[in-house]
Amino acid sequence: MTRVLTAACLLVLGMGAVCPAEDLPVFAEVTEAAGITFKHSYGDHKLDNIVEGSGAGACFLDYDNDGFLDIYFANGAWTRGVSHNRGRDLRGKLRNELFRNNGDGTFSDVTGKSGAGDETFSTGGWAADYDNDGDVDIYVLNYARNVLYRNNGDGTFTDVTEPSGLGLPRWSLHAVWLDYNGDGWLDVYVANYLKYDDGRFRDFYPAAGYPGPLSYAGEPDALFRNNGNGTFTEVTREAGVFGDDGRAMSVTAADLTNAGRLGIYVTNDAMENYYWAQTGDGKFTDLALDLNLAYGENGQNVASMGPAVGDIDRNGWLDVFVPDLRYCTLLMGGANGWDFKTQSAGLSVVMGQYTAWAPLLFDYDNDGWLDLYTTHGNAHHEYVEEDTLVRNNGDGTFEDVSEVSGPYFHEKYVGRGGAYADFDNDGDVDLLIINLNDRPNLLRNDGGNRSNWIQVDARLEFPGGARTAIGARVTVTAGELKQMADLVPMSGYLSQHDHRLHFGLGKAGRIDSVVIRWPDGETERREDVSPNQVLKLVKKVKQ
């Protein structure tokens, strides 16, 4: 069913006023009311290099298994070779922070108690139960050595970096957990950026702020195989995913070819992107060029930021949206590959004026169509820009509804990371936006749950405990409304989303079926399912 805004609403949208013609949700800025006191810093008092300008993201996770999503914030730090001497007063004053969801719309800072407050220059944290013991652990990526925190199950974490083998000493930006070899243990792909030179290269015009990515050599990514005993082995070359000149900005995993196995999609800065497809023998091959996923819409290398993946047109193939510094790319998937639809979807004019970083594909109004949010902010200066929310019309086009989605959209920030989750468990998807050298914005969705919905919490139960079934694919059918999604919460820019898959249902009062393809390929079907619930699916696994 095609959905359009009324002529009166379009007129009001153009005037920048609130649109009374359609009952759309709005987002309320609730950061302070929620008790979130975190403030990001790049470890200095003035932005003057590419390390500081890359920013950070945030991670939604349920570290205490109480059913409410907590937040792990990554922060910068004064760092020798990166930060200026004038910022030395910040030494020892910055750390990552963990906020516990109290279940009443508020959060409490539990960083000190948890022991997970890493004080290195961090870009983000990625949560997964790597040891299959039933509680989620945190892998923190840094400008220097990465850190793995093991969840002790009592509200505290232990630094197990050294014995684990995950203390990669490169500049890492993003990670994705997946079980690529099907042994039941989650492996991890680490996206690394470039080799910064401690500020020695200064041959640039002052107006540019600082040199860009092509002024430095790239860093290769790394794939680590989980050995099942608390340790990991790097298998990058062995698995065929080695590239000696990568400049990865972000990474996610998705079954883009409908092969039944997750591939790894890496978005790179100022060079081609990678899609590492599994060949079925524990190895990968790069199909990005073959599938039209390697370059921007006009064939150029673009400054690709975080990838967002979802079935935008509900044709059974995952689509890809990738923002960049001056444009964006919308790739619509099908049996013959991916076609560029940025202009025809109405995104060229809306996005072309911004510097985009984090894309969020989610159904904010629960009508069964994925909408798109993007964060914006200048790359080389602390110049502010407003963010954008565009609504899926259901006919291959998007409509800019930013102006009618709440007062927040009339404000400007230097945006970087972004994540979505239903943090208050009320049935609509909320947002968390990370701003460079500033406080974050927690945006509560008010009104999205006026339409029906279902969340799917899929778990694999091992002898030691149950963990999220990363790599599962869920298909929900309600009459003519058919949607599917892969369970991979690590995507976008430097961030991690809700581990529960969320599906808007519009006015559908019953769900005909929920079908899950588990990571091992086995399928399970539930029929005649009631909406407006968190449906828990559990598969027992012998190990």
XYZ file of C-alpha atoms in Angstrom:
543
model
C 0.000 0.000 0.000
C 1.457 3.375 -0.999
C 1.338 6.048 1.625
C 1.653 9.778 0.956
C 1.401 12.924 3.008
C -1.572 15.142 2.243
C -1.139 18.291 0.162
C -1.848 20.426 3.207
C 0.829 18.578 5.174
C 3.362 18.993 2.373
C 2.693 22.730 2.354
C 3.216 22.980 6.088
C 6.356 20.849 5.875
C 7.784 23.306 3.385
C 7.067 26.164 5.805
C 8.855 24.361 8.629
C 5.809 24.284 10.924
C 4.189 21.401 12.767
C 1.990 19.285 10.519
C -1.458 18.573 12.000
C -2.672 16.587 8.987
C -1.180 13.261 9.998
C -0.720 11.668 13.398
C 3.023 11.029 13.262
C 5.229 10.157 16.246
C 7.618 12.738 17.654
C 10.912 12.364 19.501
C 11.374 13.919 22.936
C 14.895 14.796 24.096
C 15.123 13.142 27.532
C 18.878 12.873 28.194
C 18.946 14.975 31.344
C 15.644 13.633 32.660
C 16.952 10.097 32.163
C 19.962 10.824 34.355
C 22.595 10.444 31.632
C 25.501 12.681 32.585
C 28.098 11.410 30.117
C 29.882 13.947 27.924
C 32.141 12.965 25.048
C 35.623 14.430 24.744
C 38.301 13.908 22.101
C 40.957 14.326 24.772
C 41.988 17.857 23.886
C 40.706 21.420 23.927
C 40.897 21.999 20.174
C 40.091 19.689 17.264
C 43.214 19.442 15.112
C 43.698 15.903 13.716
C 41.882 12.990 12.122
C 42.018 10.817 15.243
C 40.129 13.360 17.305
C 37.691 14.115 14.481
C 36.561 10.521 13.987
C 34.459 10.671 17.137
C 32.821 7.764 18.924
C 29.690 5.684 19.181
C 27.596 3.960 21.833
C 26.427 0.437 22.579
C 23.033 -0.775 23.788
C 23.350 -3.980 25.835
C 21.607 -5.788 28.676
C 24.641 -6.501 30.830
C 22.628 -7.543 33.923
C 19.929 -9.604 32.127
C 17.022 -7.683 33.629
C 15.244 -7.131 30.319
C 16.090 -3.424 30.082
C 18.811 -2.130 27.783
C 21.795 -0.420 29.341
C 24.250 1.918 27.556
C 28.019 1.779 27.188
C 29.574 5.074 26.075
C 33.000 5.311 24.438
C 35.155 8.330 25.224
C 38.398 9.879 24.088
C 41.465 10.466 26.240
C 44.552 12.635 26.270
C 46.945 10.539 24.197
C 50.626 11.090 23.516
C 51.222 11.565 19.794
C 47.592 12.574 19.217
C 46.674 15.256 21.737
C 48.289 18.669 22.031
C 50.309 19.584 25.112
C 47.683 22.194 25.977
C 45.273 19.356 26.769
C 47.452 17.691 29.377
C 45.123 18.889 32.111
C 42.662 16.238 30.853
C 44.997 13.346 31.627
C 43.334 10.812 33.913
C 39.981 12.626 33.815
C 38.306 10.831 30.903
C 37.000 7.280 30.637
C 34.324 5.178 29.010
C 31.107 5.000 31.019
C 28.423 2.369 31.654
C 24.887 3.437 32.538
C 22.424 0.926 33.970
C 18.792 1.145 32.897
C 16.677 1.402 36.048
C 13.533 0.257 34.253
C 11.638 3.454 34.976
C 12.957 5.682 32.184
C 16.099 6.630 34.078
C 19.711 5.417 34.112
C 22.404 5.207 36.786
C 26.149 5.560 36.263
C 27.665 2.231 37.339
C 31.061 2.680 35.711
C 33.070 2.560 38.907
C 31.332 -0.509 40.269
C 31.444 -2.342 36.941
C 35.179 -1.971 36.338
C 34.582 -1.375 32.625
C 35.656 2.263 32.493
C 38.529 1.978 30.040
C 40.689 5.122 30.018
C 42.213 4.655 26.549
C 41.170 6.694 23.482
C 38.087 4.636 22.519
C 35.802 4.629 19.500
C 33.155 2.209 20.705
C 32.190 -0.938 22.561
C 30.693 -4.082 20.996
C 28.770 -6.463 23.208
C 28.403 -10.209 22.759
C 28.521 -13.330 24.904
C 31.791 -14.696 23.526
C 32.104 -17.451 26.178
C 28.484 -18.709 26.005
C 27.924 -18.335 29.747
C 24.672 -16.383 29.533
C 25.853 -12.833 30.102
C 27.097 -10.288 27.604
C 30.746 -9.190 27.443
C 32.200 -5.960 25.982
C 34.962 -5.597 23.413
C 36.277 -2.021 23.450
C 38.094 -0.694 20.379
C 40.773 1.938 20.832
C 43.289 4.094 19.044
C 45.889 1.888 20.720
C 45.410 -1.535 22.320
C 41.861 -2.917 22.287
C 40.339 -4.246 25.507
C 38.069 -7.248 26.186
C 35.932 -7.119 29.329
C 34.480 -10.418 30.528
C 31.144 -10.151 32.329
C 31.391 -11.800 35.748
C 27.617 -12.136 36.055
C 27.443 -10.030 39.221
C 27.440 -6.527 37.729
C 31.217 -6.391 37.347
C 33.661 -7.002 34.499
C 37.216 -8.347 34.355
C 39.831 -7.229 31.830
C 40.841 -10.450 30.036
C 42.576 -8.829 27.087
C 45.963 -10.464 27.537
C 44.845 -14.103 27.784
C 42.188 -13.617 25.083
C 44.584 -12.445 22.361
C 42.272 -9.611 21.286
C 44.512 -6.725 22.340
C 45.094 -5.603 18.763
C 47.437 -2.555 18.832
C 46.110 -0.856 15.670
C 43.684 2.052 15.346
C 40.424 0.092 15.398
C 37.081 1.757 14.724
C 34.352 -0.877 14.532
C 33.765 -4.586 15.145
C 31.142 -7.178 14.320
C 30.573 -10.493 16.102
C 29.525 -13.536 14.047
C 29.986 -17.297 14.076
C 31.580 -17.609 10.636
C 32.644 -21.258 10.984
C 29.465 -22.573 12.616
C 31.079 -24.056 15.716
C 28.767 -22.233 18.145
C 31.392 -19.744 19.330
C 31.237 -16.108 18.268
C 34.191 -14.859 16.255
C 34.964 -11.180 15.704
C 35.943 -9.078 12.688
C 37.777 -5.869 13.595
C 37.685 -2.935 11.156
C 40.887 -0.878 11.370
C 41.351 2.610 9.949
C 44.806 4.023 9.174
C 48.328 4.596 10.470
C 48.371 8.039 12.027
C 51.824 9.670 12.063
C 51.649 11.504 15.412
C 50.949 14.748 13.576
C 54.174 14.921 11.583
C 52.423 15.523 8.247
C 51.159 19.121 8.096
C 51.195 19.893 4.355
C 47.645 21.151 3.989
C 45.668 24.347 3.638
C 44.675 25.703 7.064
C 41.066 26.010 5.928
C 40.925 22.219 5.707
C 41.525 21.948 9.438
C 43.828 18.932 9.176
C 44.944 16.327 6.588
C 42.419 13.753 5.355
C 42.666 9.948 5.128
C 44.677 9.794 1.887
C 47.557 11.495 3.699
C 48.157 8.253 5.615
C 48.657 4.561 4.892
C 45.742 2.252 5.559
C 45.618 -0.478 8.196
C 44.508 -4.044 7.425
C 41.420 -5.393 9.161
C 41.571 -8.510 11.322
C 39.397 -11.601 11.744
C 39.723 -13.520 15.017
C 38.476 -17.093 15.435
C 37.053 -17.972 18.826
C 38.841 -21.075 20.129
C 36.081 -21.844 22.642
C 38.399 -21.652 25.644
C 38.510 -17.898 26.231
C 41.194 -17.297 23.615
C 41.144 -16.092 19.996
C 43.421 -16.714 17.030
C 43.849 -14.245 14.185
C 42.896 -15.958 10.903
C 42.734 -12.931 8.586
C 44.985 -14.358 5.852
C 43.839 -17.925 6.346
C 40.186 -16.929 5.873
C 40.945 -14.771 2.823
C 39.852 -11.397 4.221
C 43.254 -9.689 4.274
C 43.628 -6.310 2.578
C 46.858 -4.461 3.245
C 45.532 -0.976 2.429
C 42.096 -0.891 4.021
C 40.743 2.292 5.572
C 37.679 0.890 7.287
C 35.218 3.296 8.869
C 32.644 0.694 9.932
C 31.591 -2.912 9.390
C 28.486 -5.039 9.666
C 27.441 -8.567 8.751
C 24.470 -9.523 6.608
C 23.306 -12.252 4.257
C 23.077 -9.945 1.259
C 23.049 -12.785 -1.292
C 20.403 -14.903 0.504
C 22.912 -17.740 0.672
C 22.062 -18.703 4.237
C 25.398 -17.451 5.564
C 26.468 -14.046 6.824
C 28.838 -12.002 4.711
C 30.923 -9.136 6.077
C 30.341 -5.675 4.597
C 33.137 -3.168 5.229
C 32.752 0.507 4.347
C 36.107 2.167 3.659
C 37.208 5.780 3.533
C 38.312 7.175 0.145
C 38.546 3.731 -1.486
C 36.348 0.813 -2.505
C 34.192 -1.057 0.012
C 34.403 -4.829 0.645
C 31.732 -7.513 0.811
C 33.386 -10.659 2.094
C 31.025 -13.512 1.164
C 31.478 -16.923 2.741
C 32.426 -19.695 0.339
C 31.264 -22.486 2.668
C 34.681 -23.801 3.650
C 35.625 -21.318 6.341
C 36.905 -18.856 3.770
C 35.642 -15.651 2.176
C 35.802 -13.948 -1.204
C 35.211 -10.281 -1.999
C 32.051 -9.850 -4.104
C 31.585 -6.101 -3.619
C 32.523 -5.190 -7.192
C 30.429 -8.018 -8.686
C 27.365 -7.007 -6.668
C 27.753 -3.249 -7.242
C 28.548 -2.642 -3.578
C 32.112 -1.366 -3.939
C 31.744 2.247 -5.077
C 29.499 5.273 -4.881
C 26.671 6.003 -7.280
C 28.893 7.620 -9.901
C 31.659 5.042 -9.670
C 33.891 7.103 -7.437
C 35.683 6.218 -4.218
C 33.718 8.002 -1.541
C 34.228 8.666 2.143
C 31.898 5.855 3.183
C 30.787 6.000 6.797
C 28.600 3.468 8.579
C 26.475 1.004 6.580
C 22.801 0.438 7.369
C 21.159 -2.744 6.077
C 17.466 -3.633 5.842
C 14.717 -4.706 3.446
C 13.467 -1.215 2.605
C 11.090 -2.241 -0.184
C 10.100 -5.614 1.373
C 11.054 -7.663 -1.691
C 12.939 -10.305 0.276
C 16.400 -8.867 -0.432
C 18.384 -6.696 1.927
C 19.134 -3.149 0.818
C 22.098 -0.990 1.824
C 22.377 2.688 2.693
C 25.830 4.265 3.081
C 26.290 7.968 3.940
C 29.465 9.893 3.259
C 30.900 13.348 3.763
C 29.142 15.052 0.864
C 26.569 12.629 -0.485
C 25.083 9.190 0.180
C 24.384 5.934 -1.618
C 21.168 3.907 -1.531
C 21.550 0.433 -3.026
C 18.388 -1.606 -3.502
C 18.952 -5.351 -3.600
C 17.538 -8.012 -5.859
C 18.382 -11.300 -7.540
C 20.594 -9.524 -10.088
C 22.569 -7.431 -7.596
C 22.167 -3.930 -6.195
C 20.924 -0.882 -8.084
C 21.560 2.768 -7.214
C 18.310 4.445 -6.170
C 19.535 7.493 -4.247
C 17.991 10.062 -6.562
C 14.777 8.252 -7.430
C 14.124 7.582 -3.728
C 14.239 11.322 -3.037
C 17.393 11.217 -0.912
C 19.810 13.151 -3.111
C 18.475 16.617 -2.375
C 17.669 15.881 1.274
C 21.087 14.421 2.130
C 23.381 16.224 -0.295
C 23.714 19.325 1.860
C 25.006 17.466 4.937
C 28.097 15.696 6.266
C 26.585 12.348 7.222
C 27.994 9.711 9.592
C 25.579 7.296 11.264
C 22.616 5.868 9.319
C 19.783 4.206 11.251
C 17.226 2.090 9.403
C 14.255 1.419 11.679
C 10.460 1.637 11.627
C 9.795 4.675 13.791
C 6.010 4.737 13.246
C 5.420 0.936 13.236
C 3.704 0.960 9.850
C 5.805 -1.911 8.456
C 8.192 0.212 6.372
C 11.769 1.016 7.373
C 12.497 4.716 7.837
C 15.929 6.372 7.843
C 17.677 8.626 10.338
C 21.145 10.111 9.758
C 23.482 12.036 12.045
C 25.365 15.028 10.623
C 28.376 17.137 11.584
C 31.402 18.669 9.896
C 34.398 16.336 9.626
C 37.302 18.749 10.171
C 35.771 21.494 12.296
C 33.276 21.677 15.112
C 30.663 23.097 12.754
C 27.153 22.024 13.688
C 24.439 20.554 11.442
C 20.915 19.296 12.091
C 20.075 15.592 11.793
C 17.551 14.182 9.343
C 14.610 11.776 9.586
C 13.001 10.613 6.342
C 9.862 8.489 6.284
C 9.408 5.540 3.948
C 6.383 6.169 1.738
C 6.124 2.495 0.794
C 6.482 3.216 -2.940
C 10.269 3.408 -3.248
C 10.528 7.011 -2.036
C 11.212 8.797 1.238
C 9.705 11.985 2.637
C 11.628 14.363 4.908
C 9.650 14.596 8.166
C 12.390 16.122 10.320
C 10.570 19.400 10.846
C 7.507 17.715 12.344
C 9.309 15.116 14.475
C 10.066 17.186 17.556
C 12.036 20.247 18.735
C 15.307 18.300 18.633
C 15.330 18.489 14.842
C 15.508 22.276 15.044
C 18.799 22.045 16.940
C 22.294 21.493 15.542
C 25.219 19.419 16.773
C 28.484 17.916 15.527
C 27.023 14.445 15.169
C 28.935 11.180 14.935
C 27.635 7.821 16.212
C 24.025 6.749 16.616
C 22.088 3.704 17.825
C 18.449 2.638 18.069
C 16.693 0.597 20.753
C 13.439 0.400 22.657
C 15.074 1.489 25.908
C 11.777 1.930 27.779
C 10.173 -1.290 26.468
C 7.016 0.466 25.297
C 6.908 -0.966 21.777
C 8.445 1.809 19.705
C 12.064 2.431 18.789
C 14.039 5.191 20.498
C 17.348 6.789 19.452
C 20.700 7.626 21.030
C 22.862 10.167 19.212
C 26.550 10.728 20.002
C 27.971 14.198 19.410
C 31.625 15.129 19.100
C 33.010 16.805 22.223
C 29.506 17.248 23.584
C 26.715 15.551 25.470
C 24.713 12.790 23.759
C 21.016 13.028 22.947
C 18.625 10.312 24.092
C 15.491 10.662 21.968
C 12.367 8.934 23.254
C 9.830 7.921 20.622
C 6.417 9.241 21.627
C 3.542 7.836 19.607
C 5.169 5.107 17.544
C 3.363 2.451 19.568
C -0.044 3.682 18.439
C 0.419 1.080 15.719
C 1.003 -2.594 16.415
C 4.421 -4.214 16.614
C 6.366 -7.285 17.621
C 9.909 -7.759 18.878
C 11.761 -11.035 18.470
C 14.361 -11.964 21.067
C 16.124 -14.993 19.582
C 18.497 -16.965 21.794
C 20.783 -19.968 21.503
C 20.856 -21.939 24.748
C 24.182 -23.553 25.579
C 25.021 -25.643 28.671
C 26.482 -22.533 30.339
C 23.694 -20.112 29.422
C 21.735 -18.529 26.570
C 23.045 -15.828 24.233
C 21.660 -13.768 21.357
C 21.424 -15.843 18.162
C 23.592 -13.543 16.073
C 23.243 -14.509 12.420
C 19.639 -15.714 12.607
C 17.146 -14.435 10.037
C 13.565 -13.679 11.098
C 10.597 -13.319 8.723
C 7.275 -11.937 9.988
C 4.083 -12.247 7.920
C 0.789 -10.535 8.744
C -1.590 -10.725 5.783
C 0.087 -8.953 2.856
C 2.678 -7.454 5.195
C 5.866 -9.543 4.998
C 9.141 -8.396 6.546
C 12.508 -9.972 7.238
C 15.722 -8.995 9.022
C 19.053 -10.508 9.997
C 19.949 -10.484 13.672
C 23.173 -8.455 13.667
C 23.003 -5.478 16.072
C 26.453 -4.116 15.128
C 26.044 -1.664 12.237
C 25.964 2.022 11.383
C 28.793 4.228 12.617
C 30.762 2.993 15.650
C 27.617 1.769 17.418
C 25.495 -1.211 18.420
C 21.701 -1.396 18.458
C 18.957 -3.318 20.246
C 19.596 -7.084 20.076
C 15.859 -7.672 19.690
C 14.542 -7.464 16.135
C 11.672 -4.979 15.892
C 8.866 -5.186 13.303
C 6.091 -2.628 12.885
C 2.713 -4.120 12.004
C 0.473 -1.143 11.300
C -3.111 -2.062 12.135
C -2.623 -5.820 11.766
C -4.315 -7.507 14.736
C -2.778 -10.939 14.219
C 0.499 -12.275 12.877
C 0.115 -15.220 10.527
C 3.624 -16.520 11.097
C 7.033 -15.811 12.555
C 9.749 -17.891 10.918
C 13.319 -17.981 12.139
C 16.249 -19.438 10.255
C 18.705 -20.232 12.996
C 22.436 -19.711 12.392
C 22.873 -23.447 11.688
C 20.277 -23.254 8.883
C 17.474 -25.023 10.745
C 14.116 -23.228 10.586
C 11.375 -22.872 13.166
C 7.861 -21.553 12.594
C 5.326 -20.003 14.960
C 1.790 -19.385 13.718
C -1.108 -17.189 14.828
C 1.050 -14.939 17.018
C -0.347 -12.014 18.973
C 1.185 -8.573 18.332
C 2.516 -6.080 20.857
C 4.829 -8.465 22.675
C 8.455 -9.512 22.919
C 8.452 -12.993 21.417
C 11.256 -15.094 22.870
C 12.558 -17.885 20.659
C 15.099 -20.289 22.133
C 17.029 -23.088 20.452
C 19.020 -25.536 22.559
C 22.513 -26.202 21.303
C 24.848 -29.025 22.269
C 28.483 -28.067 22.509
